[in-house]
Tab-separated table of C-alpha atoms in Angstrom:
chain	number	residue	atom	x	y	z
A	26	MET	CA	-13.109	-22.061	-36.017
A	27	THR	CA	-10.505	-19.777	-37.563
A	28	ILE	CA	-7.021	-20.348	-36.186
A	29	LEU	CA	-5.026	-17.132	-35.809
A	30	HIS	CA	-1.259	-16.910	-36.169
A	31	LEU	CA	1.008	-14.180	-34.788
A	32	ARG	CA	4.758	-13.840	-35.105
A	33	GLY	CA	6.914	-11.376	-33.192
A	34	THR	CA	9.007	-10.715	-30.096
A	35	VAL	CA	7.027	-11.995	-27.131
A	36	LEU	CA	7.288	-9.940	-23.947
A	37	PRO	CA	8.367	-9.983	-21.203
A	38	ASP	CA	10.826	-12.706	-22.242
A	39	ALA	CA	11.829	-10.803	-25.401
A	40	THR	CA	11.882	-14.049	-27.378
A	41	PRO	CA	11.041	-14.063	-31.106
A	42	ARG	CA	8.305	-16.675	-31.463
A	43	ASP	CA	5.292	-17.842	-33.406
A	44	LEU	CA	2.079	-18.342	-31.514
A	45	TRP	CA	-1.327	-19.585	-32.528
A	46	ILE	CA	-4.737	-18.854	-31.107
A	47	LEU	CA	-7.285	-21.642	-30.844
A	48	GLY	CA	-10.540	-20.237	-29.556
A	49	ASP	CA	-9.650	-18.318	-26.403
A	50	ARG	CA	-6.315	-20.016	-25.780
A	51	ILE	CA	-2.726	-19.609	-26.915
A	52	THR	CA	-0.418	-22.370	-28.079
A	53	PHE	CA	3.158	-22.379	-29.304
A	54	ASP	CA	2.660	-25.700	-31.073
A	55	ARG	CA	1.808	-25.302	-34.738
A	56	PRO	CA	-1.661	-26.722	-35.412
A	57	ALA	CA	-2.199	-29.157	-38.247
A	58	ALA	CA	-4.896	-26.961	-39.768
A	59	ALA	CA	-4.202	-23.792	-41.735
A	60	ALA	CA	-4.030	-20.512	-39.813
A	61	LEU	CA	-4.677	-16.880	-40.670
A	62	THR	CA	-1.632	-14.688	-39.987
A	63	VAL	CA	-2.801	-11.462	-38.330
A	64	ALA	CA	0.570	-10.125	-37.141
A	65	ASP	CA	3.999	-10.668	-38.629
A	66	GLY	CA	6.740	-8.843	-36.758
A	67	GLY	CA	6.688	-6.309	-33.952
A	68	PHE	CA	6.347	-6.823	-30.204
A	69	LEU	CA	3.638	-9.000	-28.666
A	70	LEU	CA	2.354	-8.128	-25.185
A	71	PRO	CA	-0.234	-9.811	-23.022
A	72	GLY	CA	-3.237	-7.498	-23.408
A	73	LEU	CA	-3.035	-4.327	-21.335
A	74	VAL	CA	-4.740	-4.101	-17.936
A	75	ASP	CA	-6.177	-1.188	-15.956
A	76	VAL	CA	-6.466	-2.393	-12.358
A	77	HIS	CA	-8.312	0.666	-11.029
A	78	THR	CA	-11.031	2.108	-13.215
A	79	HIS	CA	-14.629	3.162	-12.531
A	80	PRO	CA	-16.572	3.201	-15.806
A	81	GLY	CA	-20.275	3.900	-15.739
A	82	SER	CA	-20.380	7.377	-14.208
A	83	ALA	CA	-22.382	9.969	-16.068
A	84	SER	CA	-19.338	12.276	-15.713
A	85	ASP	CA	-16.271	12.776	-13.524
A	86	GLN	CA	-18.238	15.202	-11.399
A	87	GLU	CA	-21.521	13.295	-11.120
A	88	ALA	CA	-21.818	10.021	-9.204
A	89	ARG	CA	-24.764	8.655	-11.183
A	90	TRP	CA	-24.838	5.218	-12.826
A	91	ASP	CA	-25.226	5.329	-16.592
A	92	PRO	CA	-25.263	1.910	-18.346
A	93	GLU	CA	-24.743	3.512	-21.763
A	94	ALA	CA	-21.706	5.395	-20.475
A	95	PHE	CA	-20.375	2.135	-19.025
A	96	ALA	CA	-20.586	0.416	-22.419
A	97	GLU	CA	-18.934	3.358	-24.181
A	98	GLN	CA	-16.163	3.622	-21.611
A	99	ILE	CA	-15.197	-0.050	-21.615
A	100	ALA	CA	-15.166	0.142	-25.428
A	101	ALA	CA	-12.679	3.004	-25.126
A	102	HIS	CA	-10.525	0.786	-22.922
A	103	ARG	CA	-10.717	-2.038	-25.480
A	104	ASP	CA	-9.894	0.190	-28.439
A	105	ALA	CA	-6.729	1.288	-26.635
A	106	GLY	CA	-5.607	-2.328	-26.234
A	107	THR	CA	-6.773	-2.691	-22.627
A	108	THR	CA	-8.179	-6.194	-22.527
A	109	ALA	CA	-8.741	-6.632	-18.785
A	110	LEU	CA	-10.189	-4.304	-16.163
A	111	ARG	CA	-10.545	-4.390	-12.393
A	112	PHE	CA	-13.387	-2.319	-10.977
A	113	PRO	CA	-12.719	-1.445	-7.308
A	114	GLY	CA	-16.171	0.075	-6.966
A	115	LEU	CA	-19.031	0.466	-9.443
A	116	LEU	CA	-22.088	2.659	-9.055
A	117	GLY	CA	-24.447	0.039	-10.496
A	118	GLU	CA	-24.772	-3.353	-12.131
A	119	ILE	CA	-23.046	-4.305	-15.359
A	120	PRO	CA	-25.694	-4.500	-18.114
A	121	ASP	CA	-26.895	-8.023	-18.901
A	122	GLY	CA	-24.765	-9.826	-21.439
A	123	LEU	CA	-22.057	-7.181	-21.630
A	124	ARG	CA	-19.636	-8.886	-19.282
A	125	GLU	CA	-19.598	-12.016	-21.487
A	126	ALA	CA	-19.645	-10.164	-24.813
A	127	ALA	CA	-17.026	-11.384	-27.280
A	128	ASP	CA	-15.584	-7.888	-27.753
A	129	ALA	CA	-15.706	-6.768	-24.109
A	130	PRO	CA	-12.572	-6.594	-21.949
A	131	ARG	CA	-12.374	-9.180	-19.199
A	132	MET	CA	-13.850	-7.718	-16.022
A	133	ILE	CA	-12.946	-8.286	-12.382
A	134	THR	CA	-15.295	-6.549	-9.997
A	135	ALA	CA	-15.191	-5.724	-6.298
A	136	GLY	CA	-18.792	-4.646	-5.846
A	137	ARG	CA	-19.595	-1.275	-4.319
A	138	TRP	CA	-17.447	0.968	-2.135
A	139	LEU	CA	-17.892	-0.109	1.492
A	140	ALA	CA	-17.636	2.604	4.147
A	141	TRP	CA	-17.539	1.997	7.881
A	142	ALA	CA	-20.308	3.889	9.619
A	143	GLY	CA	-17.752	5.520	11.899
A	144	LEU	CA	-16.281	7.650	9.123
A	145	SER	CA	-17.349	11.229	9.723
A	146	LYS	CA	-18.573	11.854	6.192
A	147	SER	CA	-19.361	9.501	3.343
A	148	ALA	CA	-20.041	10.246	-0.297
A	149	ASP	CA	-23.394	9.298	-1.770
A	150	PHE	CA	-21.863	6.437	-3.728
A	151	HIS	CA	-20.488	4.680	-0.622
A	152	THR	CA	-22.434	1.850	0.949
A	153	VAL	CA	-22.303	2.728	4.652
A	154	THR	CA	-22.565	-0.133	7.119
A	155	ASP	CA	-22.074	-0.869	10.808
A	156	ASP	CA	-21.205	-4.501	10.042
A	157	LEU	CA	-18.264	-3.989	7.722
A	158	VAL	CA	-17.012	-7.555	8.168
A	159	SER	CA	-20.172	-9.249	6.910
A	160	ALA	CA	-20.616	-6.725	4.101
A	161	ALA	CA	-17.042	-7.191	2.901
A	162	VAL	CA	-17.259	-10.980	2.879
A	163	ALA	CA	-20.571	-10.822	1.000
A	164	GLU	CA	-19.133	-8.467	-1.645
A	165	ALA	CA	-16.029	-10.606	-2.114
A	166	LYS	CA	-18.132	-13.748	-2.578
A	167	ALA	CA	-20.416	-11.999	-5.052
A	168	HIS	CA	-17.747	-10.153	-7.051
A	169	ASP	CA	-14.780	-12.152	-8.326
A	170	GLY	CA	-13.214	-12.544	-4.908
A	171	TRP	CA	-12.601	-8.828	-4.313
A	172	CYS	CA	-14.153	-6.225	-2.038
A	173	LYS	CA	-13.379	-2.514	-1.807
A	174	LEU	CA	-13.056	-0.731	1.538
A	175	MET	CA	-12.756	2.931	2.331
A	176	GLY	CA	-9.829	3.029	4.736
A	177	ASP	CA	-10.465	6.744	5.179
A	178	TRP	CA	-12.229	9.545	3.339
A	179	ASP	CA	-11.904	13.053	4.704
A	180	PHE	CA	-8.403	14.331	5.310
A	181	GLU	CA	-9.448	15.766	8.639
A	182	ALA	CA	-11.399	12.728	9.870
A	183	ASP	CA	-10.154	9.701	11.778
A	184	PRO	CA	-9.655	6.673	9.501
A	185	VAL	CA	-11.192	3.252	9.981
A	186	PRO	CA	-9.554	1.790	13.104
A	187	TYR	CA	-6.907	-0.881	12.699
A	188	ASP	CA	-8.862	-3.529	14.606
A	189	VAL	CA	-11.846	-3.073	12.293
A	190	LEU	CA	-9.700	-3.325	9.159
A	191	ARG	CA	-7.880	-6.362	10.548
A	192	ALA	CA	-11.176	-8.117	11.322
A	193	VAL	CA	-12.425	-7.418	7.813
A	194	THR	CA	-9.213	-8.547	6.156
A	195	ASP	CA	-9.001	-11.749	8.193
A	196	ALA	CA	-12.627	-12.634	7.439
A	197	VAL	CA	-12.320	-11.940	3.706
A	198	HIS	CA	-9.095	-13.946	3.495
A	199	ALA	CA	-10.732	-16.826	5.377
A	200	ALA	CA	-13.474	-16.777	2.741
A	201	GLY	CA	-10.869	-16.940	-0.048
A	202	GLY	CA	-11.206	-13.296	-1.076
A	203	ARG	CA	-9.010	-10.227	-1.338
A	204	VAL	CA	-9.332	-6.658	-0.073
A	205	ALA	CA	-8.622	-3.412	-1.930
A	206	ALA	CA	-8.385	-0.405	0.367
A	207	HIS	CA	-8.820	3.252	-0.606
A	208	CYS	CA	-6.367	5.194	1.560
A	209	GLN	CA	-5.188	8.784	1.396
A	210	SER	CA	-4.282	9.872	4.941
A	211	ALA	CA	-1.127	8.745	6.720
A	212	ALA	CA	-3.101	7.016	9.474
A	213	GLY	CA	-5.444	5.387	6.944
A	214	VAL	CA	-2.615	3.876	4.895
A	215	LEU	CA	-0.781	2.742	8.023
A	216	ASN	CA	-3.836	0.954	9.421
A	217	ALA	CA	-4.564	-0.758	6.112
A	218	SER	CA	-0.935	-1.804	5.639
A	219	ARG	CA	-0.767	-3.217	9.158
A	220	ALA	CA	-4.058	-5.057	8.625
A	221	GLY	CA	-2.658	-6.911	5.616
A	222	VAL	CA	-5.005	-5.748	2.862
A	223	ASP	CA	-4.156	-7.013	-0.609
A	224	SER	CA	-3.875	-3.703	-2.415
A	225	ILE	CA	-3.432	-0.111	-1.335
A	226	GLU	CA	-5.183	2.296	-3.693
A	227	HIS	CA	-3.746	5.858	-3.903
A	228	GLY	CA	-1.736	6.152	-0.668
A	229	MET	CA	-1.299	9.928	-0.729
A	230	GLY	CA	-0.087	10.265	2.845
A	231	MET	CA	1.738	6.937	3.007
A	232	PRO	CA	4.369	6.857	5.794
A	233	GLU	CA	7.661	5.246	4.830
A	234	GLU	CA	7.121	2.333	7.199
A	235	CYS	CA	4.135	1.191	5.124
A	236	VAL	CA	6.470	0.100	2.339
A	237	GLY	CA	7.970	-2.626	4.523
A	238	LEU	CA	4.531	-3.650	5.779
A	239	MET	CA	3.202	-4.034	2.227
A	240	ALA	CA	6.240	-6.068	1.267
A	241	ALA	CA	5.793	-8.331	4.293
A	242	HIS	CA	2.109	-8.925	3.563
A	243	GLY	CA	2.516	-9.295	-0.215
A	244	ALA	CA	0.275	-6.311	-0.847
A	245	ALA	CA	0.278	-4.463	-4.178
A	246	TYR	CA	0.473	-0.694	-4.518
A	247	VAL	CA	-1.843	1.017	-7.023
A	248	PRO	CA	-0.939	4.725	-6.811
A	249	THR	CA	-3.269	5.973	-9.602
A	250	LEU	CA	-0.894	8.819	-10.374
A	251	THR	CA	-2.731	10.039	-13.470
A	252	PRO	CA	-5.582	11.998	-11.828
A	253	PHE	CA	-3.330	13.298	-9.052
A	254	ALA	CA	-0.728	14.544	-11.514
A	255	ARG	CA	-3.485	16.366	-13.363
A	256	ARG	CA	-5.163	17.827	-10.291
A	257	ALA	CA	-2.330	18.614	-7.882
A	258	PRO	CA	-0.788	21.536	-9.829
A	259	ARG	CA	-4.214	23.148	-10.200
A	260	THR	CA	-5.267	23.065	-6.579
A	261	PRO	CA	-5.539	26.438	-4.815
A	262	ASP	CA	-3.053	27.483	-2.156
A	263	THR	CA	-5.308	26.402	0.695
A	264	PRO	CA	-4.722	23.831	3.442
A	265	ARG	CA	-6.580	21.192	1.412
A	266	GLY	CA	-4.793	22.186	-1.782
A	267	ARG	CA	-1.444	21.859	-0.079
A	268	LEU	CA	-2.460	18.403	1.161
A	269	TRP	CA	-3.151	17.350	-2.435
A	270	ARG	CA	0.168	18.658	-3.716
A	271	GLU	CA	2.185	17.142	-0.891
A	272	GLY	CA	0.230	13.897	-1.239
A	273	HIS	CA	1.196	13.675	-4.894
A	274	ARG	CA	4.847	14.207	-4.014
A	275	VAL	CA	4.644	11.485	-1.358
A	276	MET	CA	3.135	9.031	-3.841
A	277	LEU	CA	5.953	9.668	-6.314
A	278	ARG	CA	8.548	8.858	-3.641
A	279	ARG	CA	6.744	5.768	-2.398
A	280	VAL	CA	6.346	4.261	-5.877
A	281	ARG	CA	10.097	3.795	-6.298
A	282	GLU	CA	10.615	2.855	-2.657
A	283	ALA	CA	7.871	0.236	-2.934
A	284	HIS	CA	9.428	-1.281	-6.035
A	285	ASP	CA	12.884	-1.341	-4.437
A	286	ALA	CA	11.397	-3.170	-1.430
A	287	GLY	CA	9.835	-5.847	-3.629
A	288	VAL	CA	6.261	-4.531	-3.581
A	289	THR	CA	4.246	-5.139	-6.750
A	290	VAL	CA	3.318	-1.756	-8.252
A	291	LEU	CA	0.353	-1.800	-10.639
A	292	ALA	CA	-1.161	0.652	-13.120
A	293	GLY	CA	-4.634	2.081	-12.545
A	294	THR	CA	-6.062	5.268	-14.000
A	295	ASP	CA	-9.025	5.900	-11.646
A	296	SER	CA	-10.737	8.508	-13.853
A	297	ALA	CA	-11.588	9.684	-17.346
A	298	PRO	CA	-10.438	9.600	-20.075
A	299	PHE	CA	-10.897	5.851	-20.338
A	300	GLY	CA	-8.431	3.741	-22.290
A	301	ASN	CA	-5.581	5.841	-20.915
A	302	VAL	CA	-3.421	3.349	-19.040
A	303	ALA	CA	-0.451	4.348	-21.224
A	304	THR	CA	-0.404	7.677	-19.376
A	305	GLU	CA	-0.227	5.875	-16.033
A	306	VAL	CA	2.749	3.880	-17.317
A	307	GLU	CA	4.485	7.146	-18.222
A	308	HIS	CA	3.818	8.562	-14.741
A	309	LEU	CA	5.230	5.410	-13.138
A	310	ILE	CA	8.390	5.782	-15.205
A	311	ALA	CA	8.639	9.461	-14.251
A	312	ALA	CA	8.332	8.397	-10.600
A	313	GLY	CA	11.418	6.226	-10.988
A	314	LEU	CA	10.200	2.780	-11.996
A	315	PRO	CA	12.328	1.020	-14.608
A	316	ALA	CA	10.496	1.139	-17.934
A	317	ASP	CA	10.095	-2.645	-18.168
A	318	VAL	CA	8.548	-2.726	-14.682
A	319	ALA	CA	6.174	0.131	-15.525
A	320	VAL	CA	5.027	-1.571	-18.728
A	321	GLY	CA	4.581	-4.831	-16.830
A	322	ALA	CA	2.456	-2.961	-14.278
A	323	ALA	CA	-0.086	-2.489	-17.079
A	324	SER	CA	0.418	-5.890	-18.707
A	325	TRP	CA	2.070	-9.138	-17.606
A	326	THR	CA	2.558	-8.232	-13.929
A	327	ALA	CA	-1.019	-7.000	-13.581
A	328	ARG	CA	-2.387	-10.099	-15.285
A	329	ASP	CA	-0.399	-12.353	-12.981
A	330	PHE	CA	-1.682	-10.449	-9.924
A	331	LEU	CA	-5.269	-10.859	-11.113
A	332	GLY	CA	-4.894	-14.512	-12.066
A	333	LEU	CA	-5.115	-13.952	-15.824
A	334	PRO	CA	-2.524	-16.047	-17.721
A	335	GLY	CA	-0.371	-14.107	-20.179
A	336	LEU	CA	1.455	-15.245	-23.297
A	337	VAL	CA	2.204	-18.747	-22.094
A	338	GLU	CA	1.152	-22.163	-23.333
A	339	GLY	CA	-2.595	-22.397	-22.691
A	340	GLY	CA	-2.796	-18.718	-21.716
A	341	LEU	CA	-5.729	-16.465	-22.458
A	342	ALA	CA	-5.883	-15.177	-26.022
A	343	ASP	CA	-5.410	-11.467	-25.287
A	344	VAL	CA	-2.572	-9.951	-27.307
A	345	THR	CA	-1.596	-6.413	-28.232
A	346	VAL	CA	0.994	-5.905	-30.959
A	347	TYR	CA	3.271	-2.865	-31.286
A	348	ASP	CA	5.732	-1.735	-33.913
A	349	ALA	CA	8.367	-0.822	-31.311
A	350	ASP	CA	9.417	-2.214	-27.939
A	351	PRO	CA	7.340	-0.346	-25.307
A	352	ARG	CA	10.050	-0.958	-22.725
A	353	ARG	CA	12.280	1.363	-24.774
A	354	GLU	CA	9.577	3.537	-26.341
A	355	PRO	CA	6.677	3.643	-23.837
A	356	ALA	CA	4.717	6.103	-25.990
A	357	VAL	CA	4.093	3.283	-28.477
A	358	LEU	CA	1.545	1.882	-26.006
A	359	ARG	CA	-0.832	4.531	-27.361
A	360	HIS	CA	-0.653	3.013	-30.841
A	361	PRO	CA	-1.314	-0.731	-30.919
A	362	ARG	CA	-0.983	-2.174	-34.396
A	363	ARG	CA	-3.182	-5.184	-33.616
A	364	ILE	CA	-5.496	-6.043	-30.734
A	365	VAL	CA	-6.680	-9.590	-30.122
A	366	LEU	CA	-9.256	-10.029	-27.365
A	367	ARG	CA	-10.768	-13.350	-26.279
A	368	GLY	CA	-9.262	-14.895	-29.398
A	369	ARG	CA	-10.864	-12.417	-31.805
A	370	VAL	CA	-9.255	-9.593	-33.725
A	371	VAL	CA	-10.913	-6.380	-32.583
A	372	ARG	CA	-8.423	-4.113	-34.340
């Protein structure tokens, strides 16, 4: 086994240190055996994380599972220094062997999108069920402890009722799992926040009171600003277009309010291009997050939320190395000098 050695300023502590990689683990104790130095200087981050990505679609416009596209898209994540991914909804099954591949990002899945049968309209890729409680518990047990619920879908439709969401959340928590909730309407976000889900995804119409509810329940906020920032300015001046634009403005306000209230804000890109979490970090900063918090949202904070140890003794051997401090120069996240994944140099 080749022992790897890296030297640099370790974030988030900003401490100059030497670390060694033994297999898939990190140690700060110098091994007796010789090591290969693969980074000398620069800034060492726990590998980047995208907590909301849906690889495997044939295209942004077509909800069709494509295993070859999935492999290409997670490779794009990896090549950008993104070493861990959470999938809150996949259209199909991960190809055999790919999840455990030595050069594949670590994957945390939540199964398929679960839609309550009472929603007025459901997209083809939603799994519609009358028994949302049983379906959610089954998905959480089968997929890394997470399930994904549609808290709402159509702007004009009633969201999933609070009592249904609360029953689902209580049952999943009792089974040791966690709930991610897609929410875009004001009523949908409010119901999910009151129900105590573990992460709110998007939150376009989020009322201000939801911030306190998320803080009280320990929920994370994943605004996925990247696709909304791209789409909102291009929407036509129609009632739906105005909803998109106003929703984007609401999300920008709530990001900073959530952080100020102690809510964990995390980085998720939600759409193509893949390997683009650096853009989400930039949007979080533009929304008012301190730069160190925004970088952490795509690195050490996200890893902690997902249960993936960072650059600590015995931590997982995922390291990205940069020439400059991304907390002061966030654009450097687009240009990793070295990427170590699962204890192997992949760049």
